[in-house]
Amino acid sequence: GAVVSQHPSRVICKSGTSVKIECRSLDFQATTMFWYRQFPKQSLMLMATSNEGSKATYEQGVEKDKFLINHASLTLSTLTVTSAHPEDSSFYICSASIGFGEKLFFGSGTQLSVL
Amino acid sequence: SQQGEEDPQALSIQEGENATMNCSYKTSINNLQWYRQNSGRGLVHLILIRSNEREKHSGRLRVTLDTSKKSSSLLITASRAADTASYFCAQRGKTSYDKVIFGPGTSLSVIP
């Protein structure tokens, strides 16, 4: 099956620093990538939808300047949490879709802890 | 919110029993998907059922879809301890924006 690689799996940083999370589709070209945020024992909250070569579409309430998404190619999307603060601590998961209406392939997630 | 609901929120059963989880959604869908998540990990796709389908099977999994009620159910038969995980339904819309919205999930514990 298709594989999505997400790195890093865990990051601890100081407040005020920026953190970049990479999401790669290893053996397929992803037309769309999705970024989700998940708090403990809760569901996934869609943050943004990322299409290759175009600007990401952010969900209501998600700060574009805070969570920068770059979908540079059909196999790579990055999420940068800028000037991270403790309230940004969360589990971030990316997923990719091969085509419209198809199932999602998920990365293994990134646990971000901001001190 | 487009999220919909899932019930039960938590389910604890003995190994060998069947587990049923229900999901309701609010908007028209292209398809509905079920995923499994082990603690602290990414999600694994289980089954996709399209809006024109009513039932689908995959191994010990059976999914039903009732578009008139905007609801779906996931049945796991002959459960095993390894089935312990959180299960989420996800609705995929019909628009070109192609969002995938997840339900709140059901936490399943299978006791050996």
PDB file of C-alpha atoms in Angstrom:
ATOM      1  CA  GLY A   1       0.000   0.000   0.000  1.00  0.00           C
ATOM      2  CA  ALA A   2       0.936   3.636  -0.317  1.00  0.00           C
ATOM      3  CA  VAL A   3       3.279   5.027   2.324  1.00  0.00           C
ATOM      4  CA  VAL A   4       3.325   8.487   3.840  1.00  0.00           C
ATOM      5  CA  SER A   5       6.388   9.431   5.809  1.00  0.00           C
ATOM      6  CA  GLN A   6       6.175  12.166   8.420  1.00  0.00           C
ATOM      7  CA  HIS A   7       9.149  13.656  10.247  1.00  0.00           C
ATOM      8  CA  PRO A   8      10.037  14.310  12.930  1.00  0.00           C
ATOM      9  CA  SER A   9       7.967  11.973  15.087  1.00  0.00           C
ATOM     10  CA  ARG A  10       8.605  14.014  18.194  1.00  0.00           C
ATOM     11  CA  VAL A  11       9.986  17.488  18.767  1.00  0.00           C
ATOM     12  CA  ILE A  12      10.543  19.511  21.897  1.00  0.00           C
ATOM     13  CA  CYS A  13      11.314  23.181  21.456  1.00  0.00           C
ATOM     14  CA  LYS A  14      11.488  26.397  23.389  1.00  0.00           C
ATOM     15  CA  SER A  15       8.739  28.965  23.201  1.00  0.00           C
ATOM     16  CA  GLY A  16       9.299  31.412  20.349  1.00  0.00           C
ATOM     17  CA  THR A  17      11.081  29.031  18.007  1.00  0.00           C
ATOM     18  CA  SER A  18       9.738  27.736  14.710  1.00  0.00           C
ATOM     19  CA  VAL A  19       9.272  24.061  13.939  1.00  0.00           C
ATOM     20  CA  LYS A  20       9.000  22.456  10.511  1.00  0.00           C
ATOM     21  CA  ILE A  21       7.204  19.163   9.980  1.00  0.00           C
ATOM     22  CA  GLU A  22       7.637  17.268   6.706  1.00  0.00           C
ATOM     23  CA  CYS A  23       5.153  14.977   5.062  1.00  0.00           C
ATOM     24  CA  ARG A  24       6.241  12.887   2.077  1.00  0.00           C
ATOM     25  CA  SER A  25       4.367  10.436  -0.064  1.00  0.00           C
ATOM     26  CA  LEU A  26       7.015   7.821  -0.787  1.00  0.00           C
ATOM     27  CA  ASP A  27       5.592   5.754  -3.608  1.00  0.00           C
ATOM     28  CA  PHE A  28       2.791   7.808  -5.110  1.00  0.00           C
ATOM     29  CA  GLN A  29       1.978  11.327  -6.157  1.00  0.00           C
ATOM     30  CA  ALA A  30      -0.429  13.022  -3.789  1.00  0.00           C
ATOM     31  CA  THR A  31      -2.841  15.392  -5.451  1.00  0.00           C
ATOM     32  CA  THR A  32      -3.968  16.642  -2.082  1.00  0.00           C
ATOM     33  CA  MET A  33      -2.491  16.599   1.386  1.00  0.00           C
ATOM     34  CA  PHE A  34      -4.357  17.332   4.572  1.00  0.00           C
ATOM     35  CA  TRP A  35      -2.980  18.548   7.888  1.00  0.00           C
ATOM     36  CA  TYR A  36      -4.761  17.652  11.090  1.00  0.00           C
ATOM     37  CA  ARG A  37      -4.261  18.500  14.721  1.00  0.00           C
ATOM     38  CA  GLN A  38      -5.266  16.150  17.523  1.00  0.00           C
ATOM     39  CA  PHE A  39      -5.498  16.745  21.241  1.00  0.00           C
ATOM     40  CA  PRO A  40      -5.326  13.836  23.712  1.00  0.00           C
ATOM     41  CA  LYS A  41      -8.339  11.554  23.531  1.00  0.00           C
ATOM     42  CA  GLN A  42      -9.980  13.740  20.916  1.00  0.00           C
ATOM     43  CA  SER A  43     -10.677  13.477  17.233  1.00  0.00           C
ATOM     44  CA  LEU A  44      -8.714  14.953  14.368  1.00  0.00           C
ATOM     45  CA  MET A  45      -9.340  18.576  13.600  1.00  0.00           C
ATOM     46  CA  LEU A  46      -8.706  19.556   9.996  1.00  0.00           C
ATOM     47  CA  MET A  47      -6.332  22.499   9.838  1.00  0.00           C
ATOM     48  CA  ALA A  48      -5.801  22.935   6.123  1.00  0.00           C
ATOM     49  CA  THR A  49      -5.959  21.298   2.731  1.00  0.00           C
ATOM     50  CA  SER A  50      -2.854  21.532   0.622  1.00  0.00           C
ATOM     51  CA  ASN A  51      -2.719  21.203  -3.161  1.00  0.00           C
ATOM     52  CA  GLU A  52       0.549  21.047  -5.067  1.00  0.00           C
ATOM     53  CA  GLY A  53       1.614  24.360  -6.485  1.00  0.00           C
ATOM     54  CA  SER A  54      -1.187  26.370  -4.969  1.00  0.00           C
ATOM     55  CA  LYS A  55      -1.895  28.058  -1.680  1.00  0.00           C
ATOM     56  CA  ALA A  56      -3.285  25.956   1.119  1.00  0.00           C
ATOM     57  CA  THR A  57      -6.916  26.287   2.089  1.00  0.00           C
ATOM     58  CA  TYR A  58      -7.175  26.874   5.816  1.00  0.00           C
ATOM     59  CA  GLU A  59     -10.097  25.980   8.010  1.00  0.00           C
ATOM     60  CA  GLN A  60     -11.912  28.667   9.920  1.00  0.00           C
ATOM     61  CA  GLY A  61     -10.063  29.611  13.071  1.00  0.00           C
ATOM     62  CA  VAL A  62      -6.665  28.372  11.909  1.00  0.00           C
ATOM     63  CA  GLU A  63      -4.099  31.159  11.664  1.00  0.00           C
ATOM     64  CA  LYS A  64      -2.395  31.199   8.276  1.00  0.00           C
ATOM     65  CA  ASP A  65       0.593  33.151   9.558  1.00  0.00           C
ATOM     66  CA  LYS A  66       1.009  30.800  12.473  1.00  0.00           C
ATOM     67  CA  PHE A  67       0.790  27.543  10.574  1.00  0.00           C
ATOM     68  CA  LEU A  68       2.592  27.913   7.259  1.00  0.00           C
ATOM     69  CA  ILE A  69       1.917  25.171   4.753  1.00  0.00           C
ATOM     70  CA  ASN A  70       3.972  24.660   1.632  1.00  0.00           C
ATOM     71  CA  HIS A  71       3.104  21.968  -0.886  1.00  0.00           C
ATOM     72  CA  ALA A  72       6.169  22.254  -3.076  1.00  0.00           C
ATOM     73  CA  SER A  73       5.735  19.066  -5.095  1.00  0.00           C
ATOM     74  CA  LEU A  74       3.378  16.154  -5.557  1.00  0.00           C
ATOM     75  CA  THR A  75       5.299  14.214  -2.928  1.00  0.00           C
ATOM     76  CA  LEU A  76       6.135  16.807  -0.284  1.00  0.00           C
ATOM     77  CA  SER A  77       4.166  19.108   1.980  1.00  0.00           C
ATOM     78  CA  THR A  78       5.530  20.941   4.993  1.00  0.00           C
ATOM     79  CA  LEU A  79       3.872  22.517   7.996  1.00  0.00           C
ATOM     80  CA  THR A  80       5.837  25.178   9.848  1.00  0.00           C
ATOM     81  CA  VAL A  81       4.634  26.238  13.261  1.00  0.00           C
ATOM     82  CA  THR A  82       6.031  29.742  13.587  1.00  0.00           C
ATOM     83  CA  SER A  83       6.936  31.298  16.933  1.00  0.00           C
ATOM     84  CA  ALA A  84       5.589  28.287  18.763  1.00  0.00           C
ATOM     85  CA  HIS A  85       3.992  28.694  22.169  1.00  0.00           C
ATOM     86  CA  PRO A  86       2.934  26.105  24.756  1.00  0.00           C
ATOM     87  CA  GLU A  87      -0.661  26.194  23.502  1.00  0.00           C
ATOM     88  CA  ASP A  88       0.603  24.931  20.145  1.00  0.00           C
ATOM     89  CA  SER A  89       1.670  21.701  21.806  1.00  0.00           C
ATOM     90  CA  SER A  90      -0.285  18.950  20.143  1.00  0.00           C
ATOM     91  CA  PHE A  91      -0.144  15.908  17.884  1.00  0.00           C
ATOM     92  CA  TYR A  92       0.026  16.915  14.229  1.00  0.00           C
ATOM     93  CA  ILE A  93      -0.822  14.400  11.511  1.00  0.00           C
ATOM     94  CA  CYS A  94      -0.591  14.694   7.766  1.00  0.00           C
ATOM     95  CA  SER A  95      -2.413  12.608   5.222  1.00  0.00           C
ATOM     96  CA  ALA A  96      -2.384  12.295   1.468  1.00  0.00           C
ATOM     97  CA  SER A  97      -4.890  11.348  -1.138  1.00  0.00           C
ATOM     98  CA  ILE A  98      -4.134   9.930  -4.565  1.00  0.00           C
ATOM     99  CA  GLY A  99      -7.282  11.180  -6.143  1.00  0.00           C
ATOM    100  CA  PHE A 100     -10.571  12.850  -5.430  1.00  0.00           C
ATOM    101  CA  GLY A 101     -12.851  10.851  -3.212  1.00  0.00           C
ATOM    102  CA  GLU A 102     -10.327   8.192  -2.381  1.00  0.00           C
ATOM    103  CA  LYS A 103      -9.045   6.979   0.956  1.00  0.00           C
ATOM    104  CA  LEU A 104      -6.371   8.799   2.892  1.00  0.00           C
ATOM    105  CA  PHE A 105      -2.927   7.539   3.727  1.00  0.00           C
ATOM    106  CA  PHE A 106      -1.624   8.897   7.002  1.00  0.00           C
ATOM    107  CA  GLY A 107       1.774   9.754   8.328  1.00  0.00           C
ATOM    108  CA  SER A 108       2.663   8.490  11.774  1.00  0.00           C
ATOM    109  CA  GLY A 109       2.232  11.910  13.331  1.00  0.00           C
ATOM    110  CA  THR A 110       4.424  14.454  15.100  1.00  0.00           C
ATOM    111  CA  GLN A 111       4.137  15.122  18.804  1.00  0.00           C
ATOM    112  CA  LEU A 112       5.085  18.761  19.372  1.00  0.00           C
ATOM    113  CA  SER A 113       5.890  19.921  22.873  1.00  0.00           C
ATOM    114  CA  VAL A 114       6.625  23.604  23.381  1.00  0.00           C
ATOM    115  CA  LEU A 115       8.272  24.499  26.660  1.00  0.00           C
TER     116      LEU A 115
ATOM    117  CA  SER B   1     -19.562  22.183  12.974  1.00  0.00           C
ATOM    118  CA  GLN B   2     -19.684  19.565  10.262  1.00  0.00           C
ATOM    119  CA  GLN B   3     -18.285  16.901  12.526  1.00  0.00           C
ATOM    120  CA  GLY B   4     -21.317  14.723  13.296  1.00  0.00           C
ATOM    121  CA  GLU B   5     -21.376  12.214  16.098  1.00  0.00           C
ATOM    122  CA  GLU B   6     -20.189   8.763  16.977  1.00  0.00           C
ATOM    123  CA  ASP B   7     -21.503   6.441  19.629  1.00  0.00           C
ATOM    124  CA  PRO B   8     -20.623   5.006  21.898  1.00  0.00           C
ATOM    125  CA  GLN B   9     -17.710   7.222  22.917  1.00  0.00           C
ATOM    126  CA  ALA B  10     -16.146   4.257  24.668  1.00  0.00           C
ATOM    127  CA  LEU B  11     -16.828   0.543  24.445  1.00  0.00           C
ATOM    128  CA  SER B  12     -15.385  -2.274  26.512  1.00  0.00           C
ATOM    129  CA  ILE B  13     -16.033  -5.876  25.527  1.00  0.00           C
ATOM    130  CA  GLN B  14     -14.654  -9.355  26.099  1.00  0.00           C
ATOM    131  CA  GLU B  15     -12.513 -11.025  23.494  1.00  0.00           C
ATOM    132  CA  GLY B  16     -14.678 -12.968  21.065  1.00  0.00           C
ATOM    133  CA  GLU B  17     -17.659 -10.647  21.325  1.00  0.00           C
ATOM    134  CA  ASN B  18     -18.816  -8.373  18.534  1.00  0.00           C
ATOM    135  CA  ALA B  19     -18.334  -4.617  18.676  1.00  0.00           C
ATOM    136  CA  THR B  20     -20.670  -2.155  16.978  1.00  0.00           C
ATOM    137  CA  MET B  21     -19.905   1.524  16.524  1.00  0.00           C
ATOM    138  CA  ASN B  22     -22.238   4.057  15.007  1.00  0.00           C
ATOM    139  CA  CYS B  23     -21.570   7.271  13.168  1.00  0.00           C
ATOM    140  CA  SER B  24     -23.860  10.072  12.049  1.00  0.00           C
ATOM    141  CA  TYR B  25     -22.985  12.875   9.696  1.00  0.00           C
ATOM    142  CA  LYS B  26     -24.586  16.126   8.690  1.00  0.00           C
ATOM    143  CA  THR B  27     -23.899  16.895   5.039  1.00  0.00           C
ATOM    144  CA  SER B  28     -24.193  15.041   1.751  1.00  0.00           C
ATOM    145  CA  ILE B  29     -21.268  12.742   1.167  1.00  0.00           C
ATOM    146  CA  ASN B  30     -19.310  11.255  -1.696  1.00  0.00           C
ATOM    147  CA  ASN B  31     -18.244   8.432   0.576  1.00  0.00           C
ATOM    148  CA  LEU B  32     -17.772   7.544   4.212  1.00  0.00           C
ATOM    149  CA  GLN B  33     -14.595   5.992   5.517  1.00  0.00           C
ATOM    150  CA  TRP B  34     -13.621   4.224   8.711  1.00  0.00           C
ATOM    151  CA  TYR B  35     -10.187   4.465  10.249  1.00  0.00           C
ATOM    152  CA  ARG B  36      -8.406   2.946  13.199  1.00  0.00           C
ATOM    153  CA  GLN B  37      -5.836   4.648  15.393  1.00  0.00           C
ATOM    154  CA  ASN B  38      -3.604   3.037  17.945  1.00  0.00           C
ATOM    155  CA  SER B  39      -2.579   5.352  20.762  1.00  0.00           C
ATOM    156  CA  GLY B  40      -0.126   8.025  19.651  1.00  0.00           C
ATOM    157  CA  ARG B  41       0.068   6.810  16.087  1.00  0.00           C
ATOM    158  CA  GLY B  42      -1.249   7.715  12.673  1.00  0.00           C
ATOM    159  CA  LEU B  43      -4.492   6.380  11.293  1.00  0.00           C
ATOM    160  CA  VAL B  44      -4.993   3.260   9.245  1.00  0.00           C
ATOM    161  CA  HIS B  45      -7.732   3.054   6.660  1.00  0.00           C
ATOM    162  CA  LEU B  46     -10.212   0.210   7.205  1.00  0.00           C
ATOM    163  CA  ILE B  47     -13.093   0.514   4.785  1.00  0.00           C
ATOM    164  CA  LEU B  48     -14.535   3.039   2.334  1.00  0.00           C
ATOM    165  CA  ILE B  49     -18.226   2.874   1.480  1.00  0.00           C
ATOM    166  CA  ARG B  50     -19.618   5.018  -1.298  1.00  0.00           C
ATOM    167  CA  SER B  51     -22.867   6.898  -1.093  1.00  0.00           C
ATOM    168  CA  ASN B  52     -24.566   4.478  -3.496  1.00  0.00           C
ATOM    169  CA  GLU B  53     -23.563   1.425  -1.456  1.00  0.00           C
ATOM    170  CA  ARG B  54     -25.449   0.050   1.526  1.00  0.00           C
ATOM    171  CA  GLU B  55     -23.130  -2.549   2.967  1.00  0.00           C
ATOM    172  CA  LYS B  56     -19.523  -3.579   2.637  1.00  0.00           C
ATOM    173  CA  HIS B  57     -17.397  -6.333   4.159  1.00  0.00           C
ATOM    174  CA  SER B  58     -13.695  -6.729   4.738  1.00  0.00           C
ATOM    175  CA  GLY B  59     -12.580  -9.723   6.777  1.00  0.00           C
ATOM    176  CA  ARG B  60     -14.128  -9.373  10.231  1.00  0.00           C
ATOM    177  CA  LEU B  61     -15.376  -5.881   9.453  1.00  0.00           C
ATOM    178  CA  ARG B  62     -18.832  -4.995   8.192  1.00  0.00           C
ATOM    179  CA  VAL B  63     -19.897  -1.462   7.412  1.00  0.00           C
ATOM    180  CA  THR B  64     -23.402  -0.279   6.630  1.00  0.00           C
ATOM    181  CA  LEU B  65     -24.524   3.068   5.283  1.00  0.00           C
ATOM    182  CA  ASP B  66     -27.978   4.611   5.456  1.00  0.00           C
ATOM    183  CA  THR B  67     -27.927   7.859   3.531  1.00  0.00           C
ATOM    184  CA  SER B  68     -31.569   8.617   4.363  1.00  0.00           C
ATOM    185  CA  LYS B  69     -30.629   8.719   8.032  1.00  0.00           C
ATOM    186  CA  LYS B  70     -27.125  10.048   7.387  1.00  0.00           C
ATOM    187  CA  SER B  71     -25.666   7.273   9.482  1.00  0.00           C
ATOM    188  CA  SER B  72     -23.190   4.432   9.263  1.00  0.00           C
ATOM    189  CA  SER B  73     -22.162   1.574  11.493  1.00  0.00           C
ATOM    190  CA  LEU B  74     -18.999  -0.471  11.850  1.00  0.00           C
ATOM    191  CA  LEU B  75     -19.251  -4.010  13.144  1.00  0.00           C
ATOM    192  CA  ILE B  76     -16.182  -5.937  14.245  1.00  0.00           C
ATOM    193  CA  THR B  77     -16.959  -9.608  14.693  1.00  0.00           C
ATOM    194  CA  ALA B  78     -15.123 -12.031  16.971  1.00  0.00           C
ATOM    195  CA  SER B  79     -13.062  -9.263  18.497  1.00  0.00           C
ATOM    196  CA  ARG B  80      -9.464  -9.752  19.585  1.00  0.00           C
ATOM    197  CA  ALA B  81      -7.334  -7.935  22.127  1.00  0.00           C
ATOM    198  CA  ALA B  82      -5.355  -6.512  19.196  1.00  0.00           C
ATOM    199  CA  ASP B  83      -8.499  -4.688  18.036  1.00  0.00           C
ATOM    200  CA  THR B  84      -8.144  -2.345  21.003  1.00  0.00           C
ATOM    201  CA  ALA B  85      -7.855   1.117  19.454  1.00  0.00           C
ATOM    202  CA  SER B  86      -9.833   4.221  18.607  1.00  0.00           C
ATOM    203  CA  TYR B  87     -12.104   4.041  15.587  1.00  0.00           C
ATOM    204  CA  PHE B  88     -13.144   7.061  13.563  1.00  0.00           C
ATOM    205  CA  CYS B  89     -15.578   7.571  10.771  1.00  0.00           C
ATOM    206  CA  ALA B  90     -14.711  10.224   8.229  1.00  0.00           C
ATOM    207  CA  GLN B  91     -17.015  11.819   5.726  1.00  0.00           C
ATOM    208  CA  ARG B  92     -15.757  12.863   2.331  1.00  0.00           C
ATOM    209  CA  GLY B  93     -17.832  15.591   0.735  1.00  0.00           C
ATOM    210  CA  LYS B  94     -19.020  16.007  -2.798  1.00  0.00           C
ATOM    211  CA  THR B  95     -17.519  19.407  -3.479  1.00  0.00           C
ATOM    212  CA  SER B  96     -14.281  20.090  -5.264  1.00  0.00           C
ATOM    213  CA  TYR B  97     -12.770  21.301  -2.023  1.00  0.00           C
ATOM    214  CA  ASP B  98     -12.714  17.666  -1.051  1.00  0.00           C
ATOM    215  CA  LYS B  99     -12.545  17.967   2.703  1.00  0.00           C
ATOM    216  CA  VAL B 100     -12.350  14.903   4.904  1.00  0.00           C
ATOM    217  CA  ILE B 101     -14.046  15.501   8.240  1.00  0.00           C
ATOM    218  CA  PHE B 102     -13.594  13.094  11.107  1.00  0.00           C
ATOM    219  CA  GLY B 103     -16.131  12.152  13.740  1.00  0.00           C
ATOM    220  CA  PRO B 104     -15.287  12.229  17.463  1.00  0.00           C
ATOM    221  CA  GLY B 105     -14.392   8.546  17.511  1.00  0.00           C
ATOM    222  CA  THR B 106     -15.085   5.473  19.606  1.00  0.00           C
ATOM    223  CA  SER B 107     -12.491   4.094  21.987  1.00  0.00           C
ATOM    224  CA  LEU B 108     -12.678   0.310  21.926  1.00  0.00           C
ATOM    225  CA  SER B 109     -11.133  -1.883  24.616  1.00  0.00           C
ATOM    226  CA  VAL B 110     -11.137  -5.623  24.065  1.00  0.00           C
ATOM    227  CA  ILE B 111     -10.407  -7.503  27.262  1.00  0.00           C
ATOM    228  CA  PRO B 112      -8.547 -10.801  26.839  1.00  0.00           C
TER     229      PRO B 112
END
